[in-house]
Coordinates of N, CA, C and O in Angstrom, one line a residue:
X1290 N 74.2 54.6 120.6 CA 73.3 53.4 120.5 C 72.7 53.1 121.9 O 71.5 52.9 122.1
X1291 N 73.6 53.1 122.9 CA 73.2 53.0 124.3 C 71.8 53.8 124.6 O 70.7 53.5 124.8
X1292 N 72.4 55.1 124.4 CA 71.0 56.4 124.8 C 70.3 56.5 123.8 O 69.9 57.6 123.7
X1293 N 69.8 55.3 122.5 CA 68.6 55.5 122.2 C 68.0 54.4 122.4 O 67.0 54.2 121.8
X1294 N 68.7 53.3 123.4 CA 67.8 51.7 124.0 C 67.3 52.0 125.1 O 66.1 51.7 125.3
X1295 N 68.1 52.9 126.1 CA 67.4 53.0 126.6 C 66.3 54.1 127.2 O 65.7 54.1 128.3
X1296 N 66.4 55.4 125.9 CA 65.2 55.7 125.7 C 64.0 55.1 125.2 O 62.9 55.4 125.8
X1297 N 64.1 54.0 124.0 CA 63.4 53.4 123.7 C 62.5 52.7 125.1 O 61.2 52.6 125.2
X1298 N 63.4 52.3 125.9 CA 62.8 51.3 127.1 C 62.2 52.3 128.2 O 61.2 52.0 128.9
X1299 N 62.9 53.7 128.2 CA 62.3 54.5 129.4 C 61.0 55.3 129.1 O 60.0 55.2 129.9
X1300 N 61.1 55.9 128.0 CA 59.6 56.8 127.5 C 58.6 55.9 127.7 O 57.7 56.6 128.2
X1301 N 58.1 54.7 127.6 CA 57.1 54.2 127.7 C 56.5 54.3 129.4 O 55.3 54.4 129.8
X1302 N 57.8 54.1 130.0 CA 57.3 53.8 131.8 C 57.6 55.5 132.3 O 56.8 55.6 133.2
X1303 N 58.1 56.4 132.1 CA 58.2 58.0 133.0 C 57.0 58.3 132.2 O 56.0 58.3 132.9
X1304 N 56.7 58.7 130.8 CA 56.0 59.8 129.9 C 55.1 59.3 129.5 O 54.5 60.0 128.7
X1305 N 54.5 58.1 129.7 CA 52.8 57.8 129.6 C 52.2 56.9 130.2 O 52.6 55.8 130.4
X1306 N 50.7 57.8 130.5 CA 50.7 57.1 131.6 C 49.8 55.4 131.0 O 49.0 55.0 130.1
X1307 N 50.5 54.9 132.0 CA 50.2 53.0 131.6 C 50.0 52.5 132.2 O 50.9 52.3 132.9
X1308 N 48.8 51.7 132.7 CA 48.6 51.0 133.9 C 49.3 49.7 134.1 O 49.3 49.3 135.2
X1309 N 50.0 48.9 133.1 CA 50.7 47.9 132.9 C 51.9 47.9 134.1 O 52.2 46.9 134.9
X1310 N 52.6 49.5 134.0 CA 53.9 49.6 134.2 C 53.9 51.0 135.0 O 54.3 52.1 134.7
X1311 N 53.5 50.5 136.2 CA 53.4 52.0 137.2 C 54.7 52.7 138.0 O 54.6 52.7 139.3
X1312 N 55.6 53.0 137.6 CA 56.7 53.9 138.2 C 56.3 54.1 139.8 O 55.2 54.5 140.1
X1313 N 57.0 53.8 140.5 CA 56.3 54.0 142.2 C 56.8 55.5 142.4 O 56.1 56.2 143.1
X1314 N 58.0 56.0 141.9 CA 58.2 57.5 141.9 C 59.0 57.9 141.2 O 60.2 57.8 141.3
X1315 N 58.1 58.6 140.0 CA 59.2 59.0 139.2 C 59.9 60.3 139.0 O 60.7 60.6 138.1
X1316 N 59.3 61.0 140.2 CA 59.7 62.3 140.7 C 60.9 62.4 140.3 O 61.4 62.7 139.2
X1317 N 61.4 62.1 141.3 CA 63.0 61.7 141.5 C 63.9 61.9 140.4 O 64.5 63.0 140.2
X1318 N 63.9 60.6 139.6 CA 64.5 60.4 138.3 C 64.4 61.2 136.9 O 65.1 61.3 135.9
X1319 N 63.1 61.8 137.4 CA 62.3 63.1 136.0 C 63.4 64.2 136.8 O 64.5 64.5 136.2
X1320 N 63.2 64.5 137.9 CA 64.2 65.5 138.4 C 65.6 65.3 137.8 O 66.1 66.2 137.1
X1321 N 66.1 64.4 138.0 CA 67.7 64.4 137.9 C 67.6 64.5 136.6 O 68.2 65.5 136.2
X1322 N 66.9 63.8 135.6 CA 67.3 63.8 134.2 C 67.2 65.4 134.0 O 68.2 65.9 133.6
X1323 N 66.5 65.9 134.1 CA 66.0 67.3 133.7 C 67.3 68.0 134.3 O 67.6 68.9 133.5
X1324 N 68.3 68.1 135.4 CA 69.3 68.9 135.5 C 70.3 68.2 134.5 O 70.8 68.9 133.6
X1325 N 70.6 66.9 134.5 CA 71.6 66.8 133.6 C 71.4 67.1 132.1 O 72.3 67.4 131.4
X1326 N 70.0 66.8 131.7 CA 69.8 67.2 130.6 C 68.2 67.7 130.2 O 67.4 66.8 130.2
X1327 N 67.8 68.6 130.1 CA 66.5 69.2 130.1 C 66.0 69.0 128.1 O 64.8 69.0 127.8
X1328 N 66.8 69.0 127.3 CA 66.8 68.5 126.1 C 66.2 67.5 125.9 O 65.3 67.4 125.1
X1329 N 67.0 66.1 126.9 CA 66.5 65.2 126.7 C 64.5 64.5 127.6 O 63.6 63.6 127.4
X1330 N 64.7 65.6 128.3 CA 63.5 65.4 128.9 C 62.1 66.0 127.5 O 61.1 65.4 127.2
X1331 N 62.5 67.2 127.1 CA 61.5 67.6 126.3 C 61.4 66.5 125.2 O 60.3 66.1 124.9
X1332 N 62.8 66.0 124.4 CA 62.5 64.8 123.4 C 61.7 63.6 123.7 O 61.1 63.0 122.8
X1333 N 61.6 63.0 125.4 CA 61.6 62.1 125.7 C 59.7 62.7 125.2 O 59.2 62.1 124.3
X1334 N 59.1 63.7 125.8 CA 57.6 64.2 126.1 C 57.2 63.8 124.6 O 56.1 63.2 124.3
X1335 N 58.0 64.2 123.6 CA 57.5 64.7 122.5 C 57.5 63.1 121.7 O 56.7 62.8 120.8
X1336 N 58.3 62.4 122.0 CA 58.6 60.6 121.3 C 57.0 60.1 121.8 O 56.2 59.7 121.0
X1337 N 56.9 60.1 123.2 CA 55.7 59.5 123.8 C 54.3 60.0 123.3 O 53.2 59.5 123.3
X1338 N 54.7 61.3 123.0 CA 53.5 61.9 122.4 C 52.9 61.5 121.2 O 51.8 61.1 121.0
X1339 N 54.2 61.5 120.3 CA 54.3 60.8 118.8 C 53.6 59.8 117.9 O 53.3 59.6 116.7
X1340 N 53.5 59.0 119.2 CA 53.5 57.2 118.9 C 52.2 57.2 119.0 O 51.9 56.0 118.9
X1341 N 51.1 57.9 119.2 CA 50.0 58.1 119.2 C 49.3 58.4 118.6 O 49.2 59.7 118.8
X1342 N 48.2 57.9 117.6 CA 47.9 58.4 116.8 C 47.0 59.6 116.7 O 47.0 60.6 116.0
X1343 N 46.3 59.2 117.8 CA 44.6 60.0 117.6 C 44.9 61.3 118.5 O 45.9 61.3 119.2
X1344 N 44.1 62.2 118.5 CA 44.5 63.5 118.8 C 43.8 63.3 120.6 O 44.5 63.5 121.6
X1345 N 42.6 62.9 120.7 CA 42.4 62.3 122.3 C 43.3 61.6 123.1 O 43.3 61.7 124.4
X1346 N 44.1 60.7 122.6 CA 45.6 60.1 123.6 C 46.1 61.3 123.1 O 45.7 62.2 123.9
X1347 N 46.7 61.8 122.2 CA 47.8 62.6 122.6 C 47.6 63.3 123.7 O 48.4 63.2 124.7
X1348 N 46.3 64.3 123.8 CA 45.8 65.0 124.9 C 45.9 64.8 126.2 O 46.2 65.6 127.1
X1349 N 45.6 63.7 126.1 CA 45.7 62.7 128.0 C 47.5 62.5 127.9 O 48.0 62.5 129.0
X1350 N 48.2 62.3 127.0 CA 49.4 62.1 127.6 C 50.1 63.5 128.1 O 50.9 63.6 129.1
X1351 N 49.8 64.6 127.2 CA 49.8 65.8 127.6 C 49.8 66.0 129.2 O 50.7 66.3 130.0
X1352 N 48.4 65.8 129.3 CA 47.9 66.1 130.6 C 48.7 65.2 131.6 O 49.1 65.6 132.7
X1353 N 49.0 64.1 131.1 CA 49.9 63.5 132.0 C 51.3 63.8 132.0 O 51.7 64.2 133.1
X1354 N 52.0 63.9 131.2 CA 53.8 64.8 131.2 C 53.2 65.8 132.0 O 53.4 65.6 133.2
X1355 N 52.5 67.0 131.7 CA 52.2 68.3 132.4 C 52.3 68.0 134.2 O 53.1 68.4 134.9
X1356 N 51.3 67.1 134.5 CA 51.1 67.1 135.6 C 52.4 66.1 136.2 O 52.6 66.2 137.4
X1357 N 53.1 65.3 135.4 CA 54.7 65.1 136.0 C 55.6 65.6 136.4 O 56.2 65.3 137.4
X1358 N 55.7 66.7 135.1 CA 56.6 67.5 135.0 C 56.2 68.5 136.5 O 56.9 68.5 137.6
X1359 N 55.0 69.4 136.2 CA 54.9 70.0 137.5 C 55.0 69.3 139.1 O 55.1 70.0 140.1
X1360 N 54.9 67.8 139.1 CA 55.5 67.1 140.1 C 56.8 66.9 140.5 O 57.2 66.4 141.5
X1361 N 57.5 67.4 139.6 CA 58.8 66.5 139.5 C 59.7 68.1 140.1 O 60.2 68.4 141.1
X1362 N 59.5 68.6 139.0 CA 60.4 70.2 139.1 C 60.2 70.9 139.7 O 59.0 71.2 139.7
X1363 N 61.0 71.5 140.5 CA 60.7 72.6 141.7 C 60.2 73.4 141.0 O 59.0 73.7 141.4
X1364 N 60.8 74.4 139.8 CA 60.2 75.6 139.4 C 59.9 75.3 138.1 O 60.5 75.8 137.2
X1365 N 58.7 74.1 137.8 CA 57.6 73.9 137.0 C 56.8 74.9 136.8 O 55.9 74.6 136.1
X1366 N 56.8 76.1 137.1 CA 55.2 76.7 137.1 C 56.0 78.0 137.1 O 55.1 78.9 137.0
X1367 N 57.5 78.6 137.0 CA 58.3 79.3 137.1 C 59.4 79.5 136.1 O 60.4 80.2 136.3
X1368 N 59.2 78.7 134.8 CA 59.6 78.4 133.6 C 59.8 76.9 133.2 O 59.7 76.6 132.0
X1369 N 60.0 76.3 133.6 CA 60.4 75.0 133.2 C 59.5 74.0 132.3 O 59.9 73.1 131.5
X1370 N 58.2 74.4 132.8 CA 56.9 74.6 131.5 C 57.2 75.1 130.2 O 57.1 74.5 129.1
X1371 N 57.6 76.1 130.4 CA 57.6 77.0 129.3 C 58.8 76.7 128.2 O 58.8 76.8 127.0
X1372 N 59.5 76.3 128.9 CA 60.8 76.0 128.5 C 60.3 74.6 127.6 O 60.3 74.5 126.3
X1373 N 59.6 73.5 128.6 CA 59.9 72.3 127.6 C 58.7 73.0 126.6 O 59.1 72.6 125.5
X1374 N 57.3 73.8 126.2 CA 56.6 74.1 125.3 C 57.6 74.5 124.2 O 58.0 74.0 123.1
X1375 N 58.1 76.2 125.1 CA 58.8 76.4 123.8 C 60.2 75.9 122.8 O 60.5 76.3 121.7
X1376 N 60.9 75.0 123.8 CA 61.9 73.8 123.1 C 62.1 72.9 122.9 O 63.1 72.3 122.8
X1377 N 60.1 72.4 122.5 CA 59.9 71.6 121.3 C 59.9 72.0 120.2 O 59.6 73.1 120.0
X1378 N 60.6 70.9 119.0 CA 60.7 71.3 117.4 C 59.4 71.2 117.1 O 58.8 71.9 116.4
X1379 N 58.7 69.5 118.0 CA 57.7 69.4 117.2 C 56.4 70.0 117.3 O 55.8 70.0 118.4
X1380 N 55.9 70.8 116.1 CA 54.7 71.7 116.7 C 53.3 71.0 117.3 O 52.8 71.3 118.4
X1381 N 53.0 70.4 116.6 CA 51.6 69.5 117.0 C 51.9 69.4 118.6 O 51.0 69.8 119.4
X1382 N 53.4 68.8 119.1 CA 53.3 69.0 119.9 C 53.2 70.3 121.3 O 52.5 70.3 122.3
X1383 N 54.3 71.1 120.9 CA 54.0 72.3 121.4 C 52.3 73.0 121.7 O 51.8 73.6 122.6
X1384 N 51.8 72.8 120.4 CA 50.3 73.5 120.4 C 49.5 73.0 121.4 O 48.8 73.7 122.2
X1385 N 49.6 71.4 121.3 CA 48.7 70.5 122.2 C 49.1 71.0 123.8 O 48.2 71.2 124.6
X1386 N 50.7 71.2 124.3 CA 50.9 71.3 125.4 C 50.2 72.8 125.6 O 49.2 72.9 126.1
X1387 N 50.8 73.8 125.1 CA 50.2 74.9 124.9 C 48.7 75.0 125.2 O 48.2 75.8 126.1
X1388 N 48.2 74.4 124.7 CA 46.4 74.5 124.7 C 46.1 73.7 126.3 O 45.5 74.1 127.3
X1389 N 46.9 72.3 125.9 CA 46.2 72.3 127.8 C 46.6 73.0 128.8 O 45.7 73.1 129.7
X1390 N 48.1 73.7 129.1 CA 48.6 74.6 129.9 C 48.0 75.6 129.7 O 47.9 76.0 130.9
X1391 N 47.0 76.6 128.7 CA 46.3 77.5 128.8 C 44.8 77.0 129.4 O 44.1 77.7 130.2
X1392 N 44.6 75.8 129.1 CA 43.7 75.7 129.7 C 42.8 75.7 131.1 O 41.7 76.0 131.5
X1393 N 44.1 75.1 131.4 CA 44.4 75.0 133.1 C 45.4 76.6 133.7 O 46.1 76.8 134.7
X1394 N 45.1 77.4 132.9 CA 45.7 78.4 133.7 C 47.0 78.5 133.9 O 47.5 79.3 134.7
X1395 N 47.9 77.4 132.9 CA 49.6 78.0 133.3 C 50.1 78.7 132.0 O 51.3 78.6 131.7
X1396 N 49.5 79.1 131.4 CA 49.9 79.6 130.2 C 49.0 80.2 129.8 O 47.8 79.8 129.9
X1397 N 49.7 81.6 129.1 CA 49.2 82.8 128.8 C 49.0 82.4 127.0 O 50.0 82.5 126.3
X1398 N 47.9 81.9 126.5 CA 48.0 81.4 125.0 C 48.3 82.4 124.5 O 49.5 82.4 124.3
X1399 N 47.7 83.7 124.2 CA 48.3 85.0 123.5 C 49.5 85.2 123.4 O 50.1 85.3 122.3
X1400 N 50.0 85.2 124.6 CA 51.5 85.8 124.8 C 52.6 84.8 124.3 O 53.7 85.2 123.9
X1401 N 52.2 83.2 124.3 CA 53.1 81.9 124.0 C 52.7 82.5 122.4 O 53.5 83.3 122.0
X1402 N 51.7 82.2 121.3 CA 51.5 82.9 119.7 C 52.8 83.8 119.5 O 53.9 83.5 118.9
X1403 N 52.5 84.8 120.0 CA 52.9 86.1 120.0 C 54.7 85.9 120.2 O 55.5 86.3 119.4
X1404 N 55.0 85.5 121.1 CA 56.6 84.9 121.4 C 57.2 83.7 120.3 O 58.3 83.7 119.9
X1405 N 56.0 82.6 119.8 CA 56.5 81.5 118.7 C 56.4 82.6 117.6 O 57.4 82.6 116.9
X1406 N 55.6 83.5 117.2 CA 55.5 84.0 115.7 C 57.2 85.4 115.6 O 57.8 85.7 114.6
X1407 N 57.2 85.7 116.8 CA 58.6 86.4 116.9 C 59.6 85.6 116.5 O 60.2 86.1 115.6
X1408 N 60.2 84.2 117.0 CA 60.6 83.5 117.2 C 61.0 82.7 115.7 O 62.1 82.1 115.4
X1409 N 59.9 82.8 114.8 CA 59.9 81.6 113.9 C 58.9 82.5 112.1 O 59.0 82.2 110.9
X1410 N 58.3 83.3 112.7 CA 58.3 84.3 111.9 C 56.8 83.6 111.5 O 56.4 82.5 111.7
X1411 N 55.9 84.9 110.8 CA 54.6 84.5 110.3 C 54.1 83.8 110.3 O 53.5 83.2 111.2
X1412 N 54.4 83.8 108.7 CA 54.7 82.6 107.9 C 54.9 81.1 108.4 O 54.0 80.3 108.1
X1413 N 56.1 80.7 109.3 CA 55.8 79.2 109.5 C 54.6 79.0 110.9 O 54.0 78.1 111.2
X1414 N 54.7 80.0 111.4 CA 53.3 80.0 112.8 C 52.0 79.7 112.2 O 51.3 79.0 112.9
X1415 N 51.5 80.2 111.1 CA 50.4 80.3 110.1 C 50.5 78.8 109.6 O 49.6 78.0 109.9
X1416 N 51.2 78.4 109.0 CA 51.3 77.0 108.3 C 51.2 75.8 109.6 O 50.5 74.8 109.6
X1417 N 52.1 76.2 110.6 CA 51.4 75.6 111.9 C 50.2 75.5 112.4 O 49.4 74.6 112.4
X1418 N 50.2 76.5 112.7 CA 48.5 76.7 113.1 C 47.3 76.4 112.4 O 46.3 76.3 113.0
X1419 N 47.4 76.4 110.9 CA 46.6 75.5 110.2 C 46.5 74.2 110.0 O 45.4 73.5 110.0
X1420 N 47.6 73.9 110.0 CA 47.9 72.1 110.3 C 47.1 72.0 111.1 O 46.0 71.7 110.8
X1421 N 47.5 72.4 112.4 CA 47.2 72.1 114.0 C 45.8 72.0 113.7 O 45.6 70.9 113.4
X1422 N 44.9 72.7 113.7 CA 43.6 73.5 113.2 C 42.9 72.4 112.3 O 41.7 72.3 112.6
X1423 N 43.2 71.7 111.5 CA 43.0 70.7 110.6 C 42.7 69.5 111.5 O 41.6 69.2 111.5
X1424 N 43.5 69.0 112.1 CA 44.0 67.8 113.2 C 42.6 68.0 114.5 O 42.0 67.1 115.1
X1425 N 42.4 69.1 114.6 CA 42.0 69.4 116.0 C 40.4 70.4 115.7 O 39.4 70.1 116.3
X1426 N 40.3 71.0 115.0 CA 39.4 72.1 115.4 C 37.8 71.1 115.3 O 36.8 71.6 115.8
X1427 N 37.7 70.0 114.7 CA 36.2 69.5 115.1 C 35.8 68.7 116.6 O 34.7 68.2 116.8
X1428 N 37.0 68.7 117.3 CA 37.1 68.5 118.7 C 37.0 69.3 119.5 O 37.0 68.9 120.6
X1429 N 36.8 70.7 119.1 CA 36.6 71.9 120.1 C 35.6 71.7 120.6 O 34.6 71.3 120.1
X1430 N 35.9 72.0 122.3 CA 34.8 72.7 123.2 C 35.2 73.6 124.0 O 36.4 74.1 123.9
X1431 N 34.1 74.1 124.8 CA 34.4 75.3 125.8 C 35.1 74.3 127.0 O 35.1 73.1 127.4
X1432 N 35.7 75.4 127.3 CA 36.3 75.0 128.2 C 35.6 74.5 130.0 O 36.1 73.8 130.8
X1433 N 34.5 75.2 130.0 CA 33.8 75.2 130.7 C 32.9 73.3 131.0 O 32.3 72.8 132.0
X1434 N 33.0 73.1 129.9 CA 31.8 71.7 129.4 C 33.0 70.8 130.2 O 32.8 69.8 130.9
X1435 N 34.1 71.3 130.0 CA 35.5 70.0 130.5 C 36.1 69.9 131.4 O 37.0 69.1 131.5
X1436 N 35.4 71.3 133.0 CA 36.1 71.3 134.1 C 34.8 71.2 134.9 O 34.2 72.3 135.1
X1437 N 34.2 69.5 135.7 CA 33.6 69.3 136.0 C 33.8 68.9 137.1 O 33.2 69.7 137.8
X1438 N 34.7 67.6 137.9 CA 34.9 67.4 138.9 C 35.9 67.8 140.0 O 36.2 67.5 141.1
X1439 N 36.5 69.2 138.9 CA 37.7 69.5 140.0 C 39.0 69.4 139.4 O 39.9 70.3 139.6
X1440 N 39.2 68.2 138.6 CA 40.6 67.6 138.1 C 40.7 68.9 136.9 O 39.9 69.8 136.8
X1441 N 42.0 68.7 136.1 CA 42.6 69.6 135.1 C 41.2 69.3 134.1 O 40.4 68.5 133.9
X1442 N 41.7 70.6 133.4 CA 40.6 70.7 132.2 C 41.1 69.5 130.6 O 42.3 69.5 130.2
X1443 N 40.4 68.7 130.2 CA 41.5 67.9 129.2 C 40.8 68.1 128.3 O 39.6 67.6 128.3
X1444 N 41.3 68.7 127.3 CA 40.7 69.3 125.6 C 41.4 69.3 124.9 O 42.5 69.9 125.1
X1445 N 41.1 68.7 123.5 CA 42.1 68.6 122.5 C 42.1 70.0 122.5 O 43.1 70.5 122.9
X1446 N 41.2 70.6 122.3 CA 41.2 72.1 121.7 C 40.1 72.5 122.2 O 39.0 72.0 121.9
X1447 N 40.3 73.9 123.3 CA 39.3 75.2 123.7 C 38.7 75.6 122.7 O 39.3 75.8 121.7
X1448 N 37.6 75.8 122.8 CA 37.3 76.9 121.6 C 37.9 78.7 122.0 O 38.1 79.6 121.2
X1449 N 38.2 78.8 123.2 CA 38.7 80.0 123.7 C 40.3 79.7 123.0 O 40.7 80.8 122.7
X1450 N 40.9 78.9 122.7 CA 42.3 79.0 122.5 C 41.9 78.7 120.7 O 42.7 79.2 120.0
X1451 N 40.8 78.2 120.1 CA 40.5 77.8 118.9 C 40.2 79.7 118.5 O 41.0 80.0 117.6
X1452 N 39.5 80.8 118.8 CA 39.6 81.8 118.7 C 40.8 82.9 118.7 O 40.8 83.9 118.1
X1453 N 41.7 82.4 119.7 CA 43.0 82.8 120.0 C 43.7 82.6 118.4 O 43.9 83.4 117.5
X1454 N 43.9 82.0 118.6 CA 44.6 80.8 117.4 C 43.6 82.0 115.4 O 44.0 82.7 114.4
X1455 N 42.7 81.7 116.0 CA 42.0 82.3 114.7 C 42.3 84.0 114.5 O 42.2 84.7 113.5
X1456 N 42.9 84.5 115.9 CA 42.6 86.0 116.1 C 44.2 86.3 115.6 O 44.2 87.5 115.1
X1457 N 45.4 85.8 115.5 CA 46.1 86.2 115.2 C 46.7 85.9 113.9 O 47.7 86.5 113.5

């Protein structure tokens, strides 16, 4: 009961971003949680993700865990990425992190497919990726149209990762 009040109370201030309730550093704390428990760090991404309806917030909170997470963890960019994509249950969310980590260049989309369909077999990757595909695919752009000022690329869905997605 404890550790789900005050998840309830934490996910809102570390895992999205809020202008209400600005964390002065939550480096720190994202750190420690993630050694004592790296489980709870991916549940925490995937709750905050949840509570959102529309597929454009989910995206921006994406983009914001991602660029946390790679603040927080020393070897963010050396699996710890990868780790919370692929030790999410929830798919919607895995795909969304997936697509923006491909998009920005930390993630090999092909190779992440190719390791979930080993992993989980055809069959439920296919029924995934349709869903996902349903949710998302009239939001596609190039990726190009979305990396204008410099900052991370933020897209519900690539059409380069929308092809990906289609190709296997």
């Amino acid at each position: 009961p404890l550790k789900g009040e005050l998840m309830r109370e934490l996910i809102p201030l570390f895992f999205s971003p809020n202008p209400k309730w600005v964390v002065k550093n939550p480096t720190g704390a994202i750190r420690r949680l993630w050694e004592i428990s790296p489980n709870t760090v991916v549940a925490a991404c995937v709750e905050a993700f949840k509570v959102l309806p529309a597929a454009e917030e989910r995206a921006e909170v994406v983009a914001f865990q991602c660029n946390l997470l790679r603040k927080s963890l020393p070897n963010a960019d050396n699996g710890a990425l990868q780790q919370v994509v692929s030790g999410s249950k929830d798919a919607d969310f895995a795909y969304t992190l997936a697509c923006y980590m491909s998009d920005n260049g930390l993630l090999d989309f092909t190779n992440w497919l190719s390791e979930r369909t080993n992993n989980l077999g055809k069959a439920a990757v296919a029924l995934q990726t349709i869903v996902f595909l349903t949710r998302t695919y009239n939001k596609a752009k190039l990726r190009k149209t979305a990396s204008g000022n410099g900052d991370s690329v933020k897209l519900v869905l690539s059409w380069e990762n929308l092809a990906c997605m289609l190709r296997m």
